[in-house]
C-alpha cells in the first residue's frame, strides 16, 4: 500500500514537472531532513530518470533538482537495496553523463563537466 502511495505522489510530481520548461524540480520538505549518511530502502522498477529522481526525493525527504532537458527521455535500470541518498543518485545517474552535486538541503543534477554556478556571479 505504501509503495502505491509513493508511486501516486511521484506521478503527480512528475505531471507537474512536465508542465514546467525551465527545470525539473522535486521539492519535498520534511520536519527533519535526512543526514547525508542516513540510508533509504529503495525498490524501483526500470523507469524514466525523471520518475526515479521524483521517487528518491519522496523517499529521502530531500530536494533533488534537475534540468528538464537533461533528464528527458533518459531511463534507469531497476534499483533495489539500501543506500544513502548520494549512493542512490550515483547509481541512478550511472551512464547518463549526469552527476548529483550537493546543494544546501539536497542535490542538483547537472551534466558532468558543466561549470558550477557560484553565488553572486
Coordinates of C-alpha atoms in Angstrom, one line a residue:
X1 CA 0.0 0.0 0.0
X2 CA 2.8 2.4 0.9
X3 CA 4.5 1.8 -2.5
X4 CA 1.3 2.7 -4.3
X5 CA 1.1 5.9 -2.3
X6 CA 4.7 6.8 -3.2
X7 CA 4.0 6.0 -6.9
X8 CA 0.8 8.1 -6.9
X9 CA 2.6 11.1 -5.3
X10 CA 5.6 10.7 -7.6
X11 CA 3.3 10.5 -10.6
X12 CA 1.6 13.7 -9.5
X13 CA 5.0 15.4 -9.1
X14 CA 6.1 14.2 -12.5
X15 CA 3.0 15.5 -14.1
X16 CA 3.7 18.9 -12.5
X17 CA 7.3 18.7 -13.7
X18 CA 6.3 18.0 -17.2
X19 CA 4.4 21.3 -17.4
X20 CA 7.5 23.4 -16.5
X21 CA 10.0 24.3 -19.2
X22 CA 12.8 25.7 -17.0
X23 CA 13.6 22.8 -14.7
X24 CA 12.5 19.5 -13.3
X25 CA 12.3 20.2 -9.6
X26 CA 11.3 17.9 -6.9
X27 CA 10.9 19.6 -3.6
X28 CA 9.6 17.7 -0.7
X29 CA 10.0 19.0 2.8
X30 CA 10.2 17.1 5.9
X31 CA 10.3 18.1 9.5
X32 CA 13.7 16.5 9.9
X33 CA 15.8 16.2 6.8
X34 CA 17.8 13.0 6.5
X35 CA 21.5 13.4 7.1
X36 CA 23.8 12.7 4.2
X37 CA 24.8 9.3 5.8
X38 CA 21.2 8.2 6.6
X39 CA 20.0 5.4 4.4
X40 CA 16.8 4.8 2.4
X41 CA 15.5 1.5 1.2
X42 CA 14.6 1.5 -2.5
X43 CA 12.7 -0.8 -4.7
X44 CA 12.3 1.0 -8.0
X45 CA 11.4 -0.8 -11.3
X46 CA 13.1 0.2 -14.6
X47 CA 11.5 3.6 -15.3
X48 CA 12.2 7.1 -16.6
X49 CA 15.0 9.0 -14.9
X50 CA 12.6 11.9 -14.0
X51 CA 10.4 9.3 -12.2
X52 CA 13.3 7.8 -10.4
X53 CA 14.5 11.2 -9.2
X54 CA 11.0 12.1 -8.0
X55 CA 10.7 8.8 -6.2
X56 CA 14.1 9.1 -4.5
X57 CA 13.2 12.7 -3.4
X58 CA 10.0 11.5 -1.9
X59 CA 11.7 8.6 0.0
X60 CA 14.5 10.8 1.3
X61 CA 12.5 13.9 2.1
X62 CA 15.3 15.9 0.3
X63 CA 15.3 18.3 -2.6
X64 CA 16.6 16.9 -5.9
X65 CA 16.7 19.4 -8.8
X66 CA 17.4 18.6 -12.5
X67 CA 17.2 20.5 -15.7
X68 CA 14.3 19.0 -17.8
X69 CA 16.3 18.8 -20.9
X70 CA 19.0 16.7 -19.1
X71 CA 16.7 14.0 -17.9
X72 CA 14.1 14.0 -20.7
X73 CA 14.0 10.6 -22.5
X74 CA 16.5 9.0 -20.1
X75 CA 15.7 5.7 -18.4
X76 CA 17.1 4.0 -15.3
X77 CA 17.6 0.3 -14.6
X78 CA 15.7 -1.2 -11.7
X79 CA 17.2 -0.3 -8.3
X80 CA 16.8 -2.3 -5.2
X81 CA 18.6 -2.1 -1.9
X82 CA 19.5 0.3 1.0
X83 CA 21.6 3.3 0.1
X84 CA 22.5 6.8 1.2
X85 CA 20.9 9.4 -0.9
X86 CA 24.2 10.2 -2.6
X87 CA 24.7 6.5 -3.4
X88 CA 21.2 6.1 -4.8
X89 CA 21.7 9.2 -7.0
X90 CA 25.0 7.9 -8.2
X91 CA 23.5 4.6 -9.2
X92 CA 20.5 6.2 -10.9
X93 CA 22.7 8.6 -12.8
X94 CA 25.4 6.0 -13.9
X95 CA 25.9 6.0 -17.6
X96 CA 23.8 9.2 -18.2
X97 CA 26.6 11.7 -18.3
X98 CA 25.0 13.4 -15.3
X99 CA 26.1 13.7 -11.7
X100 CA 24.5 14.9 -8.4
X101 CA 26.1 17.8 -6.7
X102 CA 25.3 18.6 -3.0
X103 CA 23.4 21.9 -2.7
X104 CA 22.1 23.1 0.7
X105 CA 19.4 20.6 1.8
X106 CA 19.6 18.4 -1.2
X107 CA 21.2 17.8 -4.6
X108 CA 21.3 19.4 -8.0
X109 CA 21.7 17.1 -11.0
X110 CA 23.9 18.5 -13.8
X111 CA 26.0 17.4 -16.7
X112 CA 29.4 16.1 -15.8
X113 CA 32.0 18.7 -16.6
X114 CA 29.5 21.6 -16.6
X115 CA 30.6 24.7 -14.8
X116 CA 29.2 25.2 -11.3
X117 CA 27.5 28.5 -10.8
X118 CA 28.6 30.4 -7.7
X119 CA 26.6 32.7 -5.6
X120 CA 26.8 36.3 -6.7
X121 CA 28.2 35.7 -10.2

